[in-house]
């Protein structure tokens, strides 16, 4: 009989917050699924892709076949609740990704024979891939040190619940900021003509 182990703080966060988010997103996901079913897209309403998870185990990542309102991302929440994904973690790799050669171990049954098993455990085997992550929220910075692989490794070496919460806040804040900022910029030309006044203009004129 396998001994029960106390879940980590990260798993408690994933299960609690993931369940809440899934419950809130359920009506939107149902509407998106119905809309896709009516359109009958080739391949069905879901995409299916093998990904490498914790300890090098393979799982099939299922997502809605649309990016509107980030429904593809929200549709992966069941994987978080089930334990395949974490809310925050490295990018989930496909078996044919070059980086998977270092991450896949002997336990990943069904992986291509050309992928060697590492002698020592790789950091990617030590934690679950994420719904979002440090690499995703920093991807738009353009800084040379913000390579996804380096950011994923940095997260793996320094992750804790506080960092997860900060990344989740950034992941939510960034699209909201872009949406609000875009509306503000579109209306900016109608707010004032100050930039078009000729040199020497004064209110007395």
PDB file of C-alpha atoms in Angstrom, residues 67-177:
ATOM      1  CA  UNK A  67      -7.573  31.420 -29.093  1.00  0.00           C
ATOM      2  CA  UNK A  68     -10.487  33.808 -28.649  1.00  0.00           C
ATOM      3  CA  UNK A  69     -10.672  35.113 -25.083  1.00  0.00           C
ATOM      4  CA  UNK A  70      -7.789  32.712 -24.330  1.00  0.00           C
ATOM      5  CA  UNK A  71     -10.258  29.831 -24.282  1.00  0.00           C
ATOM      6  CA  UNK A  72      -7.503  27.456 -25.404  1.00  0.00           C
ATOM      7  CA  UNK A  73      -5.584  28.281 -22.223  1.00  0.00           C
ATOM      8  CA  UNK A  74      -8.632  28.124 -19.945  1.00  0.00           C
ATOM      9  CA  UNK A  75      -9.626  24.771 -21.427  1.00  0.00           C
ATOM     10  CA  UNK A  76      -6.414  23.307 -19.983  1.00  0.00           C
ATOM     11  CA  UNK A  77      -7.539  23.952 -16.402  1.00  0.00           C
ATOM     12  CA  UNK A  78      -8.781  20.334 -16.000  1.00  0.00           C
ATOM     13  CA  UNK A  79      -5.152  19.270 -16.478  1.00  0.00           C
ATOM     14  CA  UNK A  80      -4.220  21.512 -13.533  1.00  0.00           C
ATOM     15  CA  UNK A  81      -6.904  20.036 -11.282  1.00  0.00           C
ATOM     16  CA  UNK A  82      -5.989  16.499 -12.376  1.00  0.00           C
ATOM     17  CA  UNK A  83      -2.295  17.111 -11.739  1.00  0.00           C
ATOM     18  CA  UNK A  84      -0.793  16.931 -15.244  1.00  0.00           C
ATOM     19  CA  UNK A  85      -0.026  20.664 -15.235  1.00  0.00           C
ATOM     20  CA  UNK A  86       0.671  23.276 -12.604  1.00  0.00           C
ATOM     21  CA  UNK A  87      -0.760  26.786 -12.776  1.00  0.00           C
ATOM     22  CA  UNK A  88       2.826  28.056 -13.074  1.00  0.00           C
ATOM     23  CA  UNK A  89       5.769  26.147 -14.444  1.00  0.00           C
ATOM     24  CA  UNK A  90       8.052  25.603 -17.434  1.00  0.00           C
ATOM     25  CA  UNK A  91       6.665  25.437 -20.949  1.00  0.00           C
ATOM     26  CA  UNK A  92       5.181  21.949 -21.576  1.00  0.00           C
ATOM     27  CA  UNK A  93       7.413  20.321 -24.194  1.00  0.00           C
ATOM     28  CA  UNK A  94       6.478  17.939 -26.981  1.00  0.00           C
ATOM     29  CA  UNK A  95       8.542  14.733 -27.243  1.00  0.00           C
ATOM     30  CA  UNK A  96      10.176  15.912 -30.480  1.00  0.00           C
ATOM     31  CA  UNK A  97      11.351  19.208 -28.964  1.00  0.00           C
ATOM     32  CA  UNK A  98      15.152  19.455 -28.880  1.00  0.00           C
ATOM     33  CA  UNK A  99      15.015  20.335 -25.187  1.00  0.00           C
ATOM     34  CA  UNK A 100      13.139  17.113 -24.468  1.00  0.00           C
ATOM     35  CA  UNK A 101      16.315  15.071 -25.017  1.00  0.00           C
ATOM     36  CA  UNK A 102      17.613  16.354 -21.691  1.00  0.00           C
ATOM     37  CA  UNK A 103      14.290  16.193 -19.861  1.00  0.00           C
ATOM     38  CA  UNK A 104      12.995  12.722 -20.715  1.00  0.00           C
ATOM     39  CA  UNK A 105      14.023   9.824 -18.507  1.00  0.00           C
ATOM     40  CA  UNK A 106      13.569   6.053 -18.691  1.00  0.00           C
ATOM     41  CA  UNK A 107      10.057   6.334 -17.200  1.00  0.00           C
ATOM     42  CA  UNK A 108       8.688   8.113 -20.281  1.00  0.00           C
ATOM     43  CA  UNK A 109       7.285   5.074 -22.018  1.00  0.00           C
ATOM     44  CA  UNK A 110       6.369   5.588 -25.626  1.00  0.00           C
ATOM     45  CA  UNK A 111       8.951   8.289 -26.366  1.00  0.00           C
ATOM     46  CA  UNK A 112      11.027   8.023 -29.541  1.00  0.00           C
ATOM     47  CA  UNK A 113      13.979   5.663 -29.250  1.00  0.00           C
ATOM     48  CA  UNK A 114      16.310   8.382 -30.514  1.00  0.00           C
ATOM     49  CA  UNK A 115      15.804  10.384 -27.301  1.00  0.00           C
ATOM     50  CA  UNK A 116      18.509   9.351 -24.830  1.00  0.00           C
ATOM     51  CA  UNK A 117      17.923   8.993 -21.127  1.00  0.00           C
ATOM     52  CA  UNK A 118      20.070  11.364 -19.064  1.00  0.00           C
ATOM     53  CA  UNK A 119      22.485   9.994 -16.498  1.00  0.00           C
ATOM     54  CA  UNK A 120      21.356  12.477 -13.842  1.00  0.00           C
ATOM     55  CA  UNK A 121      17.900  13.909 -13.300  1.00  0.00           C
ATOM     56  CA  UNK A 122      17.312  17.072 -15.290  1.00  0.00           C
ATOM     57  CA  UNK A 123      15.634  20.055 -13.671  1.00  0.00           C
ATOM     58  CA  UNK A 124      12.681  19.690 -16.042  1.00  0.00           C
ATOM     59  CA  UNK A 125      11.898  16.343 -14.436  1.00  0.00           C
ATOM     60  CA  UNK A 126      11.631  17.897 -10.993  1.00  0.00           C
ATOM     61  CA  UNK A 127       8.462  19.934 -11.520  1.00  0.00           C
ATOM     62  CA  UNK A 128       5.317  19.956 -13.618  1.00  0.00           C
ATOM     63  CA  UNK A 129       4.989  22.104 -16.729  1.00  0.00           C
ATOM     64  CA  UNK A 130       2.744  25.106 -16.306  1.00  0.00           C
ATOM     65  CA  UNK A 131      -0.385  26.667 -17.690  1.00  0.00           C
ATOM     66  CA  UNK A 132       1.672  29.866 -17.695  1.00  0.00           C
ATOM     67  CA  UNK A 133       5.149  30.652 -16.478  1.00  0.00           C
ATOM     68  CA  UNK A 134       8.020  33.077 -16.120  1.00  0.00           C
ATOM     69  CA  UNK A 135       9.016  32.564 -19.757  1.00  0.00           C
ATOM     70  CA  UNK A 136       5.502  33.422 -20.961  1.00  0.00           C
ATOM     71  CA  UNK A 137       5.069  36.618 -18.937  1.00  0.00           C
ATOM     72  CA  UNK A 138       8.554  37.878 -19.835  1.00  0.00           C
ATOM     73  CA  UNK A 139       8.404  36.909 -23.509  1.00  0.00           C
ATOM     74  CA  UNK A 140       7.588  40.456 -24.691  1.00  0.00           C
ATOM     75  CA  UNK A 141      10.405  42.243 -22.900  1.00  0.00           C
ATOM     76  CA  UNK A 142      12.901  41.770 -25.749  1.00  0.00           C
ATOM     77  CA  UNK A 143      15.849  41.551 -23.357  1.00  0.00           C
ATOM     78  CA  UNK A 144      18.654  39.219 -24.534  1.00  0.00           C
ATOM     79  CA  UNK A 145      18.738  37.358 -21.222  1.00  0.00           C
ATOM     80  CA  UNK A 146      15.011  36.615 -21.392  1.00  0.00           C
ATOM     81  CA  UNK A 147      15.425  33.412 -23.395  1.00  0.00           C
ATOM     82  CA  UNK A 148      12.583  31.000 -22.559  1.00  0.00           C
ATOM     83  CA  UNK A 149      14.941  28.148 -21.635  1.00  0.00           C
ATOM     84  CA  UNK A 150      16.929  30.361 -19.251  1.00  0.00           C
ATOM     85  CA  UNK A 151      13.779  31.742 -17.658  1.00  0.00           C
ATOM     86  CA  UNK A 152      12.349  28.241 -17.206  1.00  0.00           C
ATOM     87  CA  UNK A 153      15.569  27.089 -15.567  1.00  0.00           C
ATOM     88  CA  UNK A 154      15.655  30.158 -13.315  1.00  0.00           C
ATOM     89  CA  UNK A 155      12.089  29.405 -12.240  1.00  0.00           C
ATOM     90  CA  UNK A 156      12.920  25.759 -11.558  1.00  0.00           C
ATOM     91  CA  UNK A 157      15.811  26.762  -9.311  1.00  0.00           C
ATOM     92  CA  UNK A 158      14.008  29.526  -7.388  1.00  0.00           C
ATOM     93  CA  UNK A 159      10.290  28.724  -7.491  1.00  0.00           C
ATOM     94  CA  UNK A 160       8.066  29.138  -4.447  1.00  0.00           C
ATOM     95  CA  UNK A 161       4.409  30.003  -3.863  1.00  0.00           C
ATOM     96  CA  UNK A 162       5.083  33.750  -3.680  1.00  0.00           C
ATOM     97  CA  UNK A 163       6.747  33.694  -7.089  1.00  0.00           C
ATOM     98  CA  UNK A 164       3.849  31.677  -8.488  1.00  0.00           C
ATOM     99  CA  UNK A 165       1.362  34.279  -7.246  1.00  0.00           C
ATOM    100  CA  UNK A 166       3.456  37.105  -8.726  1.00  0.00           C
ATOM    101  CA  UNK A 167       3.606  35.352 -12.122  1.00  0.00           C
ATOM    102  CA  UNK A 168      -0.143  34.672 -12.066  1.00  0.00           C
ATOM    103  CA  UNK A 169      -0.820  38.330 -11.255  1.00  0.00           C
ATOM    104  CA  UNK A 170       1.423  39.396 -14.134  1.00  0.00           C
ATOM    105  CA  UNK A 171      -0.269  36.918 -16.488  1.00  0.00           C
ATOM    106  CA  UNK A 172      -3.677  38.415 -15.686  1.00  0.00           C
ATOM    107  CA  UNK A 173      -2.506  42.038 -15.568  1.00  0.00           C
ATOM    108  CA  UNK A 174      -0.675  42.096 -18.916  1.00  0.00           C
ATOM    109  CA  UNK A 175      -3.656  41.387 -21.240  1.00  0.00           C
ATOM    110  CA  UNK A 176      -5.923  43.664 -19.200  1.00  0.00           C
ATOM    111  CA  UNK A 177      -3.367  46.478 -19.372  1.00  0.00           C
TER     112      UNK A 177
END
